[in-house]
Amino acid sequence: MIVAIDGPAGAGKSTVARKLAERLGFRYLDTGAMYRALTWLALREGLPLGDPEPLGELARRSPVVFDEVGRVFIAGSDVTAAIRQSRIDQVVPVVARHHPVREVMRERQRELGLQGNAVIEGRDIGTVVAPDAAVKIYLQADPEVRAARRQKERPDIGADALATDLRARDKSDRERMQPAGDAVLIDTTGLEVDDVVTRIEGLVRERSLATS
Ligand code: DC
């Protein structure tokens, strides 16, 4: 069974998806980490980030690998911490926008999703990567709350710069951020992580009972 968790940056996807996967005993797949890792590698290789084809080729020959504790590897390097730096936040939407890159990533995400029960988080999981997912969730939250959450994860960045970054990323990600028509929308603005996880867990269990 696949549980798709989509939504914008700071809506709570990663925290919720990771906890949900733990509770259900499902694998957890962070598709944003794949775009981030490719961006890290492109910067290291000095590839122009505006060129779709070379980036698509780089993605094809350098698959992103996750180990069993969630570390992220690309081209033999452990990039788990490096991909969370603000220099990556700022340019990852440019890389994620290219069709050749998305084609490679989506193919790989489907392969990983086929390996059994999984919680997959991203932007286009319920719409494109796994349109048949048993449960689709779209998380959202007020912009101020999303910026405040990001600030906690990026204490080195000023609040204004961070809010501006978030707005720029939203604008660029927007075309891929539409909720699937059959997604359950959850506004996490005033909710605790555990409450969100429990609500989704309930939906997953209902769905498993309905199909068993
Ligand atoms: O969720 P995140 O901030 O780690 O995502 C990093 C970038 O990758 C962000 O610009 C959105 C993009 N992304 C995407 O286009 N499709 C996905 N399935 C996941 C992330």
mmCIF file of C-alpha atoms and ligand atoms in Angstrom:
data_model
loop_
_atom_site.group_PDB
_atom_site.id
_atom_site.type_symbol
_atom_site.label_atom_id
_atom_site.label_comp_id
_atom_site.label_asym_id
_atom_site.label_seq_id
_atom_site.Cartn_x
_atom_site.Cartn_y
_atom_site.Cartn_z
ATOM 1 C CA MET A 1 0.000 0.000 0.000
ATOM 2 C CA ILE A 2 1.184 3.500 -0.810
ATOM 3 C CA VAL A 3 0.395 6.547 1.310
ATOM 4 C CA ALA A 4 1.097 9.766 -0.606
ATOM 5 C CA ILE A 5 1.849 12.909 1.417
ATOM 6 C CA ASP A 6 2.075 16.087 -0.658
ATOM 7 C CA GLY A 7 2.145 19.777 0.165
ATOM 8 C CA PRO A 8 4.347 22.884 0.200
ATOM 9 C CA ALA A 9 7.558 23.428 2.185
ATOM 10 C CA GLY A 10 6.940 23.835 5.900
ATOM 11 C CA ALA A 11 3.484 22.238 5.871
ATOM 12 C CA GLY A 12 4.850 19.441 8.058
ATOM 13 C CA LYS A 13 5.297 16.712 5.430
ATOM 14 C CA SER A 14 8.640 15.279 6.530
ATOM 15 C CA THR A 15 7.917 15.128 10.239
ATOM 16 C CA VAL A 16 4.465 13.681 9.681
ATOM 17 C CA ALA A 17 5.494 11.225 6.957
ATOM 18 C CA ARG A 18 8.469 9.903 8.931
ATOM 19 C CA LYS A 19 6.401 9.366 12.100
ATOM 20 C CA LEU A 20 3.540 7.811 10.188
ATOM 21 C CA ALA A 21 5.894 5.359 8.468
ATOM 22 C CA GLU A 22 7.351 4.416 11.848
ATOM 23 C CA ARG A 23 3.920 3.787 13.390
ATOM 24 C CA LEU A 24 2.694 1.743 10.433
ATOM 25 C CA GLY A 25 5.962 -0.136 9.912
ATOM 26 C CA PHE A 26 6.074 1.175 6.303
ATOM 27 C CA ARG A 27 9.156 2.377 4.427
ATOM 28 C CA TYR A 28 9.560 6.138 4.165
ATOM 29 C CA LEU A 29 10.573 7.785 0.911
ATOM 30 C CA ASP A 30 11.507 11.479 0.822
ATOM 31 C CA THR A 31 11.356 12.460 -2.855
ATOM 32 C CA GLY A 32 12.462 16.044 -2.136
ATOM 33 C CA ALA A 33 15.768 14.613 -0.886
ATOM 34 C CA MET A 34 16.303 13.123 -4.355
ATOM 35 C CA TYR A 35 15.977 16.517 -6.081
ATOM 36 C CA ARG A 36 18.175 18.045 -3.386
ATOM 37 C CA ALA A 37 20.899 15.404 -3.819
ATOM 38 C CA LEU A 38 20.949 15.906 -7.583
ATOM 39 C CA THR A 39 21.243 19.668 -7.057
ATOM 40 C CA TRP A 40 24.185 19.121 -4.692
ATOM 41 C CA LEU A 41 25.922 16.982 -7.306
ATOM 42 C CA ALA A 42 25.227 19.417 -10.150
ATOM 43 C CA LEU A 43 26.787 22.227 -8.104
ATOM 44 C CA ARG A 44 29.803 20.063 -7.322
ATOM 45 C CA GLU A 45 30.226 19.198 -11.002
ATOM 46 C CA GLY A 46 29.784 22.840 -11.991
ATOM 47 C CA LEU A 47 26.868 22.065 -14.342
ATOM 48 C CA PRO A 48 24.710 25.030 -15.341
ATOM 49 C CA LEU A 49 21.440 24.627 -13.449
ATOM 50 C CA GLY A 50 19.373 26.047 -16.302
ATOM 51 C CA ASP A 51 20.240 23.276 -18.795
ATOM 52 C CA PRO A 52 17.639 20.468 -18.709
ATOM 53 C CA GLU A 53 19.374 17.747 -20.762
ATOM 54 C CA PRO A 54 22.764 17.499 -18.977
ATOM 55 C CA LEU A 55 20.936 17.512 -15.645
ATOM 56 C CA GLY A 56 18.641 14.717 -16.811
ATOM 57 C CA GLU A 57 21.684 12.708 -17.864
ATOM 58 C CA LEU A 58 23.398 13.374 -14.554
ATOM 59 C CA ALA A 59 20.259 12.141 -12.770
ATOM 60 C CA ARG A 60 20.175 8.990 -14.885
ATOM 61 C CA ARG A 61 23.773 8.012 -14.271
ATOM 62 C CA SER A 62 23.805 9.023 -10.581
ATOM 63 C CA PRO A 63 20.865 7.384 -8.809
ATOM 64 C CA VAL A 64 20.088 8.633 -5.322
ATOM 65 C CA VAL A 65 20.307 5.866 -2.745
ATOM 66 C CA PHE A 66 18.780 5.749 0.762
ATOM 67 C CA ASP A 67 20.161 3.418 3.405
ATOM 68 C CA GLU A 68 18.066 1.697 6.077
ATOM 69 C CA VAL A 69 18.469 4.580 8.549
ATOM 70 C CA GLY A 70 17.472 7.203 5.990
ATOM 71 C CA ARG A 71 20.896 8.535 5.024
ATOM 72 C CA VAL A 72 21.052 9.912 1.484
ATOM 73 C CA PHE A 73 23.859 9.059 -0.950
ATOM 74 C CA ILE A 74 24.697 10.200 -4.458
ATOM 75 C CA ALA A 75 27.775 9.414 -6.557
ATOM 76 C CA GLY A 76 29.317 7.681 -3.529
ATOM 77 C CA SER A 77 28.974 10.672 -1.158
ATOM 78 C CA ASP A 78 26.859 10.843 1.987
ATOM 79 C CA VAL A 79 24.928 14.100 1.413
ATOM 80 C CA THR A 80 22.389 13.711 4.242
ATOM 81 C CA ALA A 81 23.393 16.950 5.978
ATOM 82 C CA ALA A 82 24.681 18.888 2.966
ATOM 83 C CA ILE A 83 21.341 18.794 1.114
ATOM 84 C CA ARG A 84 19.620 20.681 3.972
ATOM 85 C CA GLN A 85 21.812 23.764 3.565
ATOM 86 C CA SER A 86 20.143 26.987 2.473
ATOM 87 C CA ARG A 87 22.368 27.172 -0.635
ATOM 88 C CA ILE A 88 20.513 24.034 -1.791
ATOM 89 C CA ASP A 89 17.072 25.362 -0.674
ATOM 90 C CA GLN A 90 17.613 28.352 -2.908
ATOM 91 C CA VAL A 91 18.392 26.560 -6.167
ATOM 92 C CA VAL A 92 16.686 23.174 -5.898
ATOM 93 C CA PRO A 93 13.429 24.456 -7.524
ATOM 94 C CA VAL A 94 15.422 25.402 -10.631
ATOM 95 C CA VAL A 95 16.690 21.828 -10.977
ATOM 96 C CA ALA A 96 13.355 20.216 -10.024
ATOM 97 C CA ARG A 97 11.561 22.140 -12.750
ATOM 98 C CA HIS A 98 13.302 20.402 -15.679
ATOM 99 C CA HIS A 99 11.293 17.693 -17.431
ATOM 100 C CA PRO A 100 14.235 15.344 -18.152
ATOM 101 C CA VAL A 101 15.114 15.464 -14.443
ATOM 102 C CA ARG A 102 11.538 14.808 -13.349
ATOM 103 C CA GLU A 103 11.183 11.893 -15.738
ATOM 104 C CA VAL A 104 14.203 10.109 -14.246
ATOM 105 C CA MET A 105 13.185 10.880 -10.670
ATOM 106 C CA ARG A 106 9.580 9.796 -11.120
ATOM 107 C CA GLU A 107 10.624 6.520 -12.726
ATOM 108 C CA ARG A 108 12.938 5.793 -9.805
ATOM 109 C CA GLN A 109 10.315 6.854 -7.252
ATOM 110 C CA ARG A 110 7.828 4.430 -8.794
ATOM 111 C CA GLU A 111 10.389 1.613 -8.626
ATOM 112 C CA LEU A 112 11.075 2.365 -4.976
ATOM 113 C CA GLY A 113 7.337 2.636 -4.287
ATOM 114 C CA LEU A 114 6.718 -0.784 -5.785
ATOM 115 C CA GLN A 115 8.922 -2.492 -3.208
ATOM 116 C CA GLY A 116 6.091 -2.910 -0.673
ATOM 117 C CA ASN A 117 4.262 -0.650 1.791
ATOM 118 C CA ALA A 118 5.554 2.900 1.741
ATOM 119 C CA VAL A 119 4.818 6.434 2.852
ATOM 120 C CA ILE A 120 6.028 8.709 0.041
ATOM 121 C CA GLU A 121 6.284 12.447 0.515
ATOM 122 C CA GLY A 122 6.702 15.095 -2.167
ATOM 123 C CA ARG A 123 4.753 17.484 -4.351
ATOM 124 C CA ASP A 124 3.401 15.325 -7.151
ATOM 125 C CA ILE A 125 3.048 11.921 -5.508
ATOM 126 C CA GLY A 126 -0.756 11.692 -5.409
ATOM 127 C CA THR A 127 -1.107 13.308 -8.849
ATOM 128 C CA VAL A 128 1.704 11.809 -10.973
ATOM 129 C CA VAL A 129 4.089 9.409 -9.216
ATOM 130 C CA ALA A 130 1.456 7.237 -7.536
ATOM 131 C CA PRO A 131 -1.988 8.231 -8.808
ATOM 132 C CA ASP A 132 -3.318 4.882 -7.514
ATOM 133 C CA ALA A 133 -2.040 5.437 -3.953
ATOM 134 C CA ALA A 134 -4.494 3.969 -1.448
ATOM 135 C CA VAL A 135 -4.410 7.093 0.709
ATOM 136 C CA LYS A 136 -3.570 10.601 -0.512
ATOM 137 C CA ILE A 137 -2.981 13.462 1.863
ATOM 138 C CA TYR A 138 -2.319 17.100 1.032
ATOM 139 C CA LEU A 139 -0.899 19.049 3.974
ATOM 140 C CA GLN A 140 -1.112 22.811 4.098
ATOM 141 C CA ALA A 141 -0.498 25.537 6.686
ATOM 142 C CA ASP A 142 -0.526 29.333 6.957
ATOM 143 C CA PRO A 143 2.551 30.976 5.358
ATOM 144 C CA GLU A 144 3.698 32.502 8.695
ATOM 145 C CA VAL A 145 3.575 29.127 10.414
ATOM 146 C CA ARG A 146 5.444 27.474 7.554
ATOM 147 C CA ALA A 147 8.141 30.162 7.660
ATOM 148 C CA ALA A 148 8.466 29.783 11.454
ATOM 149 C CA ARG A 149 8.902 25.997 11.115
ATOM 150 C CA ARG A 150 11.568 26.456 8.454
ATOM 151 C CA GLN A 151 13.323 28.985 10.694
ATOM 152 C CA LYS A 152 13.740 26.332 13.384
ATOM 153 C CA GLU A 153 15.435 24.039 10.853
ATOM 154 C CA ARG A 154 17.592 26.859 9.415
ATOM 155 C CA PRO A 155 18.664 28.956 12.424
ATOM 156 C CA ASP A 156 21.505 30.518 10.399
ATOM 157 C CA ILE A 157 19.100 32.362 8.045
ATOM 158 C CA GLY A 158 17.334 35.636 8.928
ATOM 159 C CA ALA A 159 13.526 35.512 9.182
ATOM 160 C CA ASP A 160 13.010 37.964 6.298
ATOM 161 C CA ALA A 161 15.360 36.121 3.949
ATOM 162 C CA LEU A 162 13.663 32.880 4.841
ATOM 163 C CA ALA A 163 10.135 34.198 4.198
ATOM 164 C CA THR A 164 11.327 35.575 0.837
ATOM 165 C CA ASP A 165 12.929 32.220 -0.047
ATOM 166 C CA LEU A 166 9.762 30.368 0.842
ATOM 167 C CA ARG A 167 7.648 32.671 -1.328
ATOM 168 C CA ALA A 168 10.046 32.204 -4.265
ATOM 169 C CA ARG A 169 9.977 28.420 -3.857
ATOM 170 C CA ASP A 170 6.186 28.366 -3.622
ATOM 171 C CA LYS A 171 5.935 30.346 -6.828
ATOM 172 C CA SER A 172 8.294 28.046 -8.643
ATOM 173 C CA ASP A 173 6.852 24.823 -7.185
ATOM 174 C CA ARG A 174 3.218 25.874 -7.646
ATOM 175 C CA GLU A 175 2.560 24.090 -10.915
ATOM 176 C CA ARG A 176 3.530 20.799 -9.253
ATOM 177 C CA MET A 177 1.769 21.557 -5.980
ATOM 178 C CA GLN A 178 -1.861 21.063 -6.874
ATOM 179 C CA PRO A 179 -3.610 18.556 -4.606
ATOM 180 C CA ALA A 180 -4.920 15.402 -6.263
ATOM 181 C CA GLY A 181 -8.698 15.572 -6.724
ATOM 182 C CA ASP A 182 -9.118 12.668 -4.291
ATOM 183 C CA ALA A 183 -6.600 13.874 -1.672
ATOM 184 C CA VAL A 184 -7.670 14.563 1.901
ATOM 185 C CA LEU A 185 -6.651 18.139 2.752
ATOM 186 C CA ILE A 186 -5.307 18.710 6.258
ATOM 187 C CA ASP A 187 -4.422 22.184 7.508
ATOM 188 C CA THR A 188 -1.673 21.651 10.081
ATOM 189 C CA THR A 189 -1.538 25.302 11.238
ATOM 190 C CA GLY A 190 -2.918 24.732 14.726
ATOM 191 C CA LEU A 191 -2.330 20.993 15.002
ATOM 192 C CA GLU A 192 0.263 18.917 16.858
ATOM 193 C CA VAL A 193 2.304 16.473 14.790
ATOM 194 C CA ASP A 194 0.851 13.507 16.691
ATOM 195 C CA ASP A 195 -2.722 14.584 15.941
ATOM 196 C CA VAL A 196 -1.996 14.801 12.227
ATOM 197 C CA VAL A 197 -0.271 11.406 12.255
ATOM 198 C CA THR A 198 -3.129 9.807 14.176
ATOM 199 C CA ARG A 199 -5.681 11.179 11.741
ATOM 200 C CA ILE A 200 -3.797 9.809 8.718
ATOM 201 C CA GLU A 201 -3.159 6.515 10.493
ATOM 202 C CA GLY A 202 -6.937 6.210 10.967
ATOM 203 C CA LEU A 203 -7.498 6.745 7.245
ATOM 204 C CA VAL A 204 -4.865 4.120 6.376
ATOM 205 C CA ARG A 205 -6.388 1.569 8.737
ATOM 206 C CA GLU A 206 -9.896 2.247 7.392
ATOM 207 C CA ARG A 207 -8.605 1.765 3.878
ATOM 208 C CA SER A 208 -6.800 -1.480 4.770
ATOM 209 C CA LEU A 209 -9.977 -2.865 6.357
ATOM 210 C CA ALA A 210 -12.022 -1.856 3.317
ATOM 211 C CA THR A 211 -9.685 -3.647 0.932
ATOM 212 C CA SER A 212 -8.908 -6.771 3.005
HETATM 213 O O1 DC B 1 10.265 18.945 0.090
HETATM 214 P P1 DC B 1 11.624 19.574 -0.168
HETATM 215 O O2 DC B 1 11.735 20.993 0.308
HETATM 216 O O3 DC B 1 12.760 18.760 0.349
HETATM 217 O O4 DC B 1 11.756 19.600 -1.764
HETATM 218 C C1 DC B 1 12.895 20.085 -2.406
HETATM 219 C C2 DC B 1 12.526 20.628 -3.791
HETATM 220 O O5 DC B 1 12.167 19.588 -4.679
HETATM 221 C C3 DC B 1 11.385 21.650 -3.826
HETATM 222 O O6 DC B 1 11.773 22.740 -4.666
HETATM 223 C C4 DC B 1 10.244 20.929 -4.458
HETATM 224 C C5 DC B 1 10.900 19.845 -5.268
HETATM 225 N N1 DC B 1 10.137 18.608 -5.285
HETATM 226 C C6 DC B 1 9.419 18.323 -6.418
HETATM 227 O O7 DC B 1 9.397 19.116 -7.362
HETATM 228 N N2 DC B 1 8.730 17.145 -6.481
HETATM 229 C C7 DC B 1 8.738 16.286 -5.444
HETATM 230 N N3 DC B 1 8.071 15.134 -5.532
HETATM 231 C C8 DC B 1 9.465 16.580 -4.281
HETATM 232 C C9 DC B 1 10.148 17.777 -4.213
#
